[in-house]
CSV table of C-alpha atoms and ligand atoms in Angstrom, one decimal:
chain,number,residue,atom,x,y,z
A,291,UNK,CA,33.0,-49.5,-2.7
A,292,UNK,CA,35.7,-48.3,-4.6
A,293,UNK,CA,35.5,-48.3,-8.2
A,294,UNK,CA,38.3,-50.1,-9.8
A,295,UNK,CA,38.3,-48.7,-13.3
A,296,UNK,CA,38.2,-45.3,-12.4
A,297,UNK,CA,41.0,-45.9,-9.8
A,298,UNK,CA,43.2,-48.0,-12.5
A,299,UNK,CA,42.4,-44.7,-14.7
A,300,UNK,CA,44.0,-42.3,-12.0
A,301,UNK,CA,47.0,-44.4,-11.0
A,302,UNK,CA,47.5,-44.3,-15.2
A,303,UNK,CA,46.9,-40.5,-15.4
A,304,UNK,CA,49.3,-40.2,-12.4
A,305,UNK,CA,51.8,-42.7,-13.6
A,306,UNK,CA,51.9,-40.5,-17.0
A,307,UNK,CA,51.9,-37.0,-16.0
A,308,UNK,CA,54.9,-34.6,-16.0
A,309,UNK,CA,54.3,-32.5,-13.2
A,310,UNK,CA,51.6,-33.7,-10.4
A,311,UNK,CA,50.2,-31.8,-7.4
A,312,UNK,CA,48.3,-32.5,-4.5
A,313,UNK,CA,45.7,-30.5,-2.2
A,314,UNK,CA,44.4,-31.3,1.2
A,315,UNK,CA,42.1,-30.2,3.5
A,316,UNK,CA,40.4,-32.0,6.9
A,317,UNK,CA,39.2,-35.4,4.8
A,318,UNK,CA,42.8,-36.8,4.8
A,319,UNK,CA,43.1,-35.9,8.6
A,320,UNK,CA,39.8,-37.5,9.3
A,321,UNK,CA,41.7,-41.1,9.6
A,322,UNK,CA,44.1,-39.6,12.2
A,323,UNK,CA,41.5,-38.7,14.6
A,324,UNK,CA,41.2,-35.1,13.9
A,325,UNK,CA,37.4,-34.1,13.0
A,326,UNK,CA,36.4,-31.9,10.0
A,327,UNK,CA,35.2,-28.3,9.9
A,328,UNK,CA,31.8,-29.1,8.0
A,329,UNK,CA,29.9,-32.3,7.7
A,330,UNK,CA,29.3,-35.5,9.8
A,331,UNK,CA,31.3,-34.6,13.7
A,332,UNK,CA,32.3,-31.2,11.8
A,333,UNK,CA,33.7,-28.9,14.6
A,334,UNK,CA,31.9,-26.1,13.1
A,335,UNK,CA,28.8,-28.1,14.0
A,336,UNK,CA,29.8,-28.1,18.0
A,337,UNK,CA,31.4,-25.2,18.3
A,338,UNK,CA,30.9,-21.5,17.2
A,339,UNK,CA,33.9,-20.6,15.3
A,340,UNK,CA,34.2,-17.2,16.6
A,341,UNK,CA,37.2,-18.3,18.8
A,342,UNK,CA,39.0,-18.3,15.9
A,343,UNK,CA,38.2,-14.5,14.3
A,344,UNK,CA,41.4,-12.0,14.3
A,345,UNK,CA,39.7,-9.2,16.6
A,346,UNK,CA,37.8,-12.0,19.1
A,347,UNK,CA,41.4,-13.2,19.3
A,348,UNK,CA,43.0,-9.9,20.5
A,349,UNK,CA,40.2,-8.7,22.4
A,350,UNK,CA,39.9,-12.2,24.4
A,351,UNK,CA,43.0,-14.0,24.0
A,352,UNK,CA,42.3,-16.0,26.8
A,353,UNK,CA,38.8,-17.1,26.1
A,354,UNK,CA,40.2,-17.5,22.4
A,355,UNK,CA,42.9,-19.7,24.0
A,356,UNK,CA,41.0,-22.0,26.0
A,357,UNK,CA,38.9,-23.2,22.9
A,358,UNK,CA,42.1,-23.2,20.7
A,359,UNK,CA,43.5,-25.7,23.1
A,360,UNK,CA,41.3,-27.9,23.7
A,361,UNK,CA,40.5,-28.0,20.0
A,362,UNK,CA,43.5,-28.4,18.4
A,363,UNK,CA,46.1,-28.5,20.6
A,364,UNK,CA,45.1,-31.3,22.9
A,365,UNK,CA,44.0,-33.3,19.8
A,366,UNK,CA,46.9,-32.8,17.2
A,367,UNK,CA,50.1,-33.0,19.3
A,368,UNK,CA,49.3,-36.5,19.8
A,369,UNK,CA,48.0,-37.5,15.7
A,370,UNK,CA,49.8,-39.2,13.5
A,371,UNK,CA,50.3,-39.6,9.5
A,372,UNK,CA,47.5,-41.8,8.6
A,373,UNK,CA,48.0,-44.4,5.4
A,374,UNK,CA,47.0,-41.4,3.0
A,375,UNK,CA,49.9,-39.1,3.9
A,376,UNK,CA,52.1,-42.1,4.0
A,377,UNK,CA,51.1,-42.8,0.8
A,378,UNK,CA,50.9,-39.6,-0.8
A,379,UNK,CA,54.9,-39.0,0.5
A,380,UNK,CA,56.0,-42.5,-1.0
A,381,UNK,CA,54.3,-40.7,-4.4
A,382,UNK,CA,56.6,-37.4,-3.2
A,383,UNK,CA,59.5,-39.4,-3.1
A,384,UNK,CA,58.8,-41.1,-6.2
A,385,UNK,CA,58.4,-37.8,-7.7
A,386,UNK,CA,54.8,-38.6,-8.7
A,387,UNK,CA,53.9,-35.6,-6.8
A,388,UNK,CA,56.3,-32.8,-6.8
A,389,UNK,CA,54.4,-30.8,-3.5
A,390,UNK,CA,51.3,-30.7,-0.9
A,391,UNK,CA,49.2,-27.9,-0.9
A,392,UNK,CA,47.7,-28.3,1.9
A,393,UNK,CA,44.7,-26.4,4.0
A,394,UNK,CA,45.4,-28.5,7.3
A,395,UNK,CA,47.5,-26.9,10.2
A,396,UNK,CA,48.1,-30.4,11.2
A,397,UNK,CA,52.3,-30.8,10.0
A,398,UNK,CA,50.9,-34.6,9.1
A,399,UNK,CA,51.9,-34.2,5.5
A,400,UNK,CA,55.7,-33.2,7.3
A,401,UNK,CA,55.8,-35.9,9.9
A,402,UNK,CA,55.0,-38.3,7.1
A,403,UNK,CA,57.9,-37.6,5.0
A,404,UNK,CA,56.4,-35.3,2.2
A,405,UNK,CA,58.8,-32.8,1.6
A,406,UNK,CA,57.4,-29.6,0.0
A,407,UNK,CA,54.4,-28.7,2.1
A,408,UNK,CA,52.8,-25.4,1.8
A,409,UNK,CA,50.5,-24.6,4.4
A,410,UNK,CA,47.9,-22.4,3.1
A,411,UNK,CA,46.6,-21.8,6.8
A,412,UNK,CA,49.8,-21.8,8.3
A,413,UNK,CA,50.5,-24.4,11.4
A,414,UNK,CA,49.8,-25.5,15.1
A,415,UNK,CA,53.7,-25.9,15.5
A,416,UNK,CA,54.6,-22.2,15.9
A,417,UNK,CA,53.4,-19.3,18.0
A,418,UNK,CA,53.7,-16.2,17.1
A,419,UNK,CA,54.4,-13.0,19.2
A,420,UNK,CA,51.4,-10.6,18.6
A,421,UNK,CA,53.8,-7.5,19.7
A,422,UNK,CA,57.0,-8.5,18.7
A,423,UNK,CA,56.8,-10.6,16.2
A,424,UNK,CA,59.1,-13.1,17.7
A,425,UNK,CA,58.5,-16.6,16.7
A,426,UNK,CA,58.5,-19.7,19.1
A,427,UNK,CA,58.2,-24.0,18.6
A,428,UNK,CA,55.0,-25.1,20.1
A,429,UNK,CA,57.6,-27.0,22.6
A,430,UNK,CA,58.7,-23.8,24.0
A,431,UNK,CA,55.4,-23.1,25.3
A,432,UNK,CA,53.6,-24.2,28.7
A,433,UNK,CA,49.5,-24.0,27.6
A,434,UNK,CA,48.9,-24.9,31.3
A,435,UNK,CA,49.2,-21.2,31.8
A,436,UNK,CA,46.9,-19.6,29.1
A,437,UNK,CA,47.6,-17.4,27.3
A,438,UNK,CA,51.1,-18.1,26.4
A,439,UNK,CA,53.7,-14.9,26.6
A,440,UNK,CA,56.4,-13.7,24.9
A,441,UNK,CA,60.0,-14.3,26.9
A,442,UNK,CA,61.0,-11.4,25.4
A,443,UNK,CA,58.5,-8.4,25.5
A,444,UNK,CA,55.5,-10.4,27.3
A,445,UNK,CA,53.1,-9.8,24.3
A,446,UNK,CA,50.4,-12.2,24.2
A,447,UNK,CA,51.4,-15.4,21.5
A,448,UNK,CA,49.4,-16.0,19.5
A,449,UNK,CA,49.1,-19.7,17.1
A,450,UNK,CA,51.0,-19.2,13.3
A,451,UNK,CA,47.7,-20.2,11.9
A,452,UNK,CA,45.3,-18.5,9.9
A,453,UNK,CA,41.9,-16.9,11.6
A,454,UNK,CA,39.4,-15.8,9.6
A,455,UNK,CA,39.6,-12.3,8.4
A,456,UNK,CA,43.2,-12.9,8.0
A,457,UNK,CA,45.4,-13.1,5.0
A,458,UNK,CA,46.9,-16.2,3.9
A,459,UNK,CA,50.5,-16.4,4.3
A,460,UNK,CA,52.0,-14.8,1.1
A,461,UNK,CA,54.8,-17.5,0.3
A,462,UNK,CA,52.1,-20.3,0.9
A,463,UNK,CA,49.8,-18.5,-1.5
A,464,UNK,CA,52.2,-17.1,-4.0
A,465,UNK,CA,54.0,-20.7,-4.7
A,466,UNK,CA,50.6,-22.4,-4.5
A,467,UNK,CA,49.4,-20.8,-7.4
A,468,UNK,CA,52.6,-21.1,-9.3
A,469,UNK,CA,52.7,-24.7,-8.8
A,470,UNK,CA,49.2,-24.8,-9.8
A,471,UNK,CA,49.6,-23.2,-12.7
A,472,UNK,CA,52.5,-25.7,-13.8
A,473,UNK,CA,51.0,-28.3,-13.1
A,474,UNK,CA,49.1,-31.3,-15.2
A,475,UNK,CA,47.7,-33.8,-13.0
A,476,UNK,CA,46.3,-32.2,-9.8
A,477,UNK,CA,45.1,-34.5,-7.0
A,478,UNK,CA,42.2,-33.0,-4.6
A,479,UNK,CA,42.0,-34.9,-1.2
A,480,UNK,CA,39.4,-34.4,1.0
A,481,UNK,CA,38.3,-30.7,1.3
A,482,UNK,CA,34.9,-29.4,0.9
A,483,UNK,CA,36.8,-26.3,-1.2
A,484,UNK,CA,34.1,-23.9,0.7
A,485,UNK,CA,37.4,-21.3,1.5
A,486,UNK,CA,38.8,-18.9,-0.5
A,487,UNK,CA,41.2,-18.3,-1.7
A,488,UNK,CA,41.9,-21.8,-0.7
A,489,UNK,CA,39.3,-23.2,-3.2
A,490,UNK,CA,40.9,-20.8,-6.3
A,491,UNK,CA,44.0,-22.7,-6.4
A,492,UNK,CA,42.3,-26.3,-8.0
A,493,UNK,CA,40.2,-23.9,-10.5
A,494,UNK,CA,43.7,-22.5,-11.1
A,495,UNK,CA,45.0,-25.9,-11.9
A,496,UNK,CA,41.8,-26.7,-14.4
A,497,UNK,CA,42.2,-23.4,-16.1
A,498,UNK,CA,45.8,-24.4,-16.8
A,499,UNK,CA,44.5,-27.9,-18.0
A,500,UNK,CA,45.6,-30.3,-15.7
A,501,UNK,CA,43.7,-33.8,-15.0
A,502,UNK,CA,41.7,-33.2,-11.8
A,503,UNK,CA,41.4,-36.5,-9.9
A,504,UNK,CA,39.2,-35.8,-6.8
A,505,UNK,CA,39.7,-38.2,-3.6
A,506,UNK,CA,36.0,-37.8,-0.9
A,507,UNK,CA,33.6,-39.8,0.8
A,508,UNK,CA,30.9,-37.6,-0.6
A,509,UNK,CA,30.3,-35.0,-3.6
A,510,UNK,CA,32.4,-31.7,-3.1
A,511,UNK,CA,31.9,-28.6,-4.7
A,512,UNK,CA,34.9,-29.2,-7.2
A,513,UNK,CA,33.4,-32.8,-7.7
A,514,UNK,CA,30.6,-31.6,-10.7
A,515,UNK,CA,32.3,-28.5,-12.3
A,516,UNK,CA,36.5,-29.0,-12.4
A,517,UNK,CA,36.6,-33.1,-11.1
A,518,UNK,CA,37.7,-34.9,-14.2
A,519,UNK,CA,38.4,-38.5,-12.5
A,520,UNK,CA,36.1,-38.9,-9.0
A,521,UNK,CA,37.4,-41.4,-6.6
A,522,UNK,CA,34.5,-42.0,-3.7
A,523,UNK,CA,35.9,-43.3,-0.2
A,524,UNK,CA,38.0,-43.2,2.5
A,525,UNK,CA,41.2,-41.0,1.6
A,526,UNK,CA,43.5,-44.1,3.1
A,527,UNK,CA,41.1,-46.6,1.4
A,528,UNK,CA,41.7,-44.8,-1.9
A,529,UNK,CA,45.2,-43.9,-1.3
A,530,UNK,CA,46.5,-47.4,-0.3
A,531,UNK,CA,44.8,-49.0,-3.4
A,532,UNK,CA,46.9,-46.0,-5.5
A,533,UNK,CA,49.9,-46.9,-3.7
A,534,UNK,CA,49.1,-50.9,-4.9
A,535,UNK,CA,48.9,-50.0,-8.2
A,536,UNK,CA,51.7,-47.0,-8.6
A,537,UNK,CA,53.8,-50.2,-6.9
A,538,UNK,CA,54.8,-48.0,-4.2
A,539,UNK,CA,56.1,-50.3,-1.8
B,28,LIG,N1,38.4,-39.4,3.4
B,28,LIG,C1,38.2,-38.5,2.5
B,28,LIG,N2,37.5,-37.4,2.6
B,28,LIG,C2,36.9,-37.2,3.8
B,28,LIG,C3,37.0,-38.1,4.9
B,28,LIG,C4,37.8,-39.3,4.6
B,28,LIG,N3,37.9,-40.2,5.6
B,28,LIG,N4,36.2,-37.6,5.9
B,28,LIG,C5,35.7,-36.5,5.5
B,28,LIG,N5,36.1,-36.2,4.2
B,28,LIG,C6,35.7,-35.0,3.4
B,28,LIG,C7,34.3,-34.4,3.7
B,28,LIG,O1,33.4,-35.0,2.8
B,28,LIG,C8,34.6,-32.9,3.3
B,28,LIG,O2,34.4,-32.7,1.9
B,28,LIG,O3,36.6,-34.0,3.8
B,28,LIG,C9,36.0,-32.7,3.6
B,28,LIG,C10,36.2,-31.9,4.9
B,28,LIG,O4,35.7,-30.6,4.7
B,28,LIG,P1,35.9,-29.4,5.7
B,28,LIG,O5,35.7,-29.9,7.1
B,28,LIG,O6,35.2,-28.2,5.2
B,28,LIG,O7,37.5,-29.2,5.6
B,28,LIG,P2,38.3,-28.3,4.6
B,28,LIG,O8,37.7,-28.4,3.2
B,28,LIG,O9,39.7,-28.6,4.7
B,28,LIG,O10,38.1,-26.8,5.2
B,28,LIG,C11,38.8,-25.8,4.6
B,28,LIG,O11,37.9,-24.3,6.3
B,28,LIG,O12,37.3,-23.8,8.5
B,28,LIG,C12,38.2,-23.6,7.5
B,28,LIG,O13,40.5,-23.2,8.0
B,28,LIG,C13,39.5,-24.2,8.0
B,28,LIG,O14,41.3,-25.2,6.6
B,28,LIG,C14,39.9,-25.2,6.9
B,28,LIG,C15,39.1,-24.7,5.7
């Protein structure tokens, strides 16, 4: 059950401030029909997530590529925006929230109409050419024939998201911490914040003194040390009963 007083509280805090932000992980996905990492049906619970390490990755692309697919690929090209993103882009527009920082390769922040998204672990929409660096629209590729190649040089593709023991992309991580540190009301929505540097940019936010307002079904690590305003449930619960209140229409 949502609790009205603290929700009236954020929509005020919201409503008031001069520069808000948001940050996203799996939790606002959830409602599309795309599992989480951790927790209850997280994918890290099924499956190992070797598949997705840098040097597993070169060394069996095609093992890599089989899991990748059947993972994400054959699961997100077919989501949709939920009422959260919807929501959160009708704030965007309203210029409630200036951008998304968001940890979800999902492009359901884009889709929805938000538009400054940075994608802290890049995207499922792009391949990337692990010899030549050419870059190629998920379209472009047939992933009945695994792994994809380059039309150019034949180089294995590889997808323009982050595996671990990889580097976030510099822009993404750069402007994130910028708008961070502009910010004053900073809206967390659904991540567990157990990656870094993922999970630096909302201390970033704090240390700057922004209003943390925290959207989760359950307690996060950011919910006792930086949350200032804790709103339990369903992101599309929470975010619809925002919307209601911000008048959003
Ligand atoms: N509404 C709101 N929050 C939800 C919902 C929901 N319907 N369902 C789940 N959640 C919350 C969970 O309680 C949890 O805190 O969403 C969070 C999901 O946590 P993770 O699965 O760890 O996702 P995330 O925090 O985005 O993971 C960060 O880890 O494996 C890497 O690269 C991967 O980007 C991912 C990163």
């Amino acid at each position: 059950m949502i609790n009205i007083n603290e929700i009236e509280k954020a929509a005020e805090k919201i409503r008031k401030a001069k520069y808000g932000i948001a940050f996203t992980g799996a939790g606002i996905s959830v409602e599309s029909g795309i599992p989480p990492f951790r927790g209850e049906n997280g994918l890290w619970n099924k499956y190992d997530p070797i598949f997705l390490e840098i040097e597993y990755f070169r060394k069996k692309p095609l093992q890599s590529w089989k899991k990748i697919k059947e993972i994400f690929y054959d699961n997100l090209i077919k989501a949709e925006p939920n009422k959260a993103h919807i929501v959160l882009a009708k704030m965007c527009k309203r210029e409630l929230i200036e951008s998304v920082i968001t940890q979800n390769i999902d492009n359901l922040h884009q889709k929805a109409g938000s538009k400054y998204v940075y994608e802290l672990h890049g995207t499922y929409k792009q391949l990337v050419c692990t010899e030549c660096s050419s870059e190629y629209d998920i379209s472009f590729a047939d992933l009945n024939f695994l792994p994809p190649t380059c039309y150019i040089c034949k180089g294995i593709l590889k997808p323009d998201m982050v595996f671990f023991n990889e580097p976030i992309p510099l822009f993404a991580k750069n402007r994130s911490f910028a708008e961070a540190k502009k910010c004053d009301l900073f809206l967390i929505i659904g991540t567990d914040a157990e990656v870094f540097p993922a999970n630096s940019i909302p201390i970033a936010a704090k240390e700057t003194g922004a209003t943390i307002i925290e959207i989760n079904i359950k307690e996060s690590h950011f919910t006792n040390t930086i949350t200032d305003i804790f709103l339990k449930g369903k992101a599309t619960e929470v975010m619809t009963k925002l919307g209601e209140l911000l008048y959003l229409d």
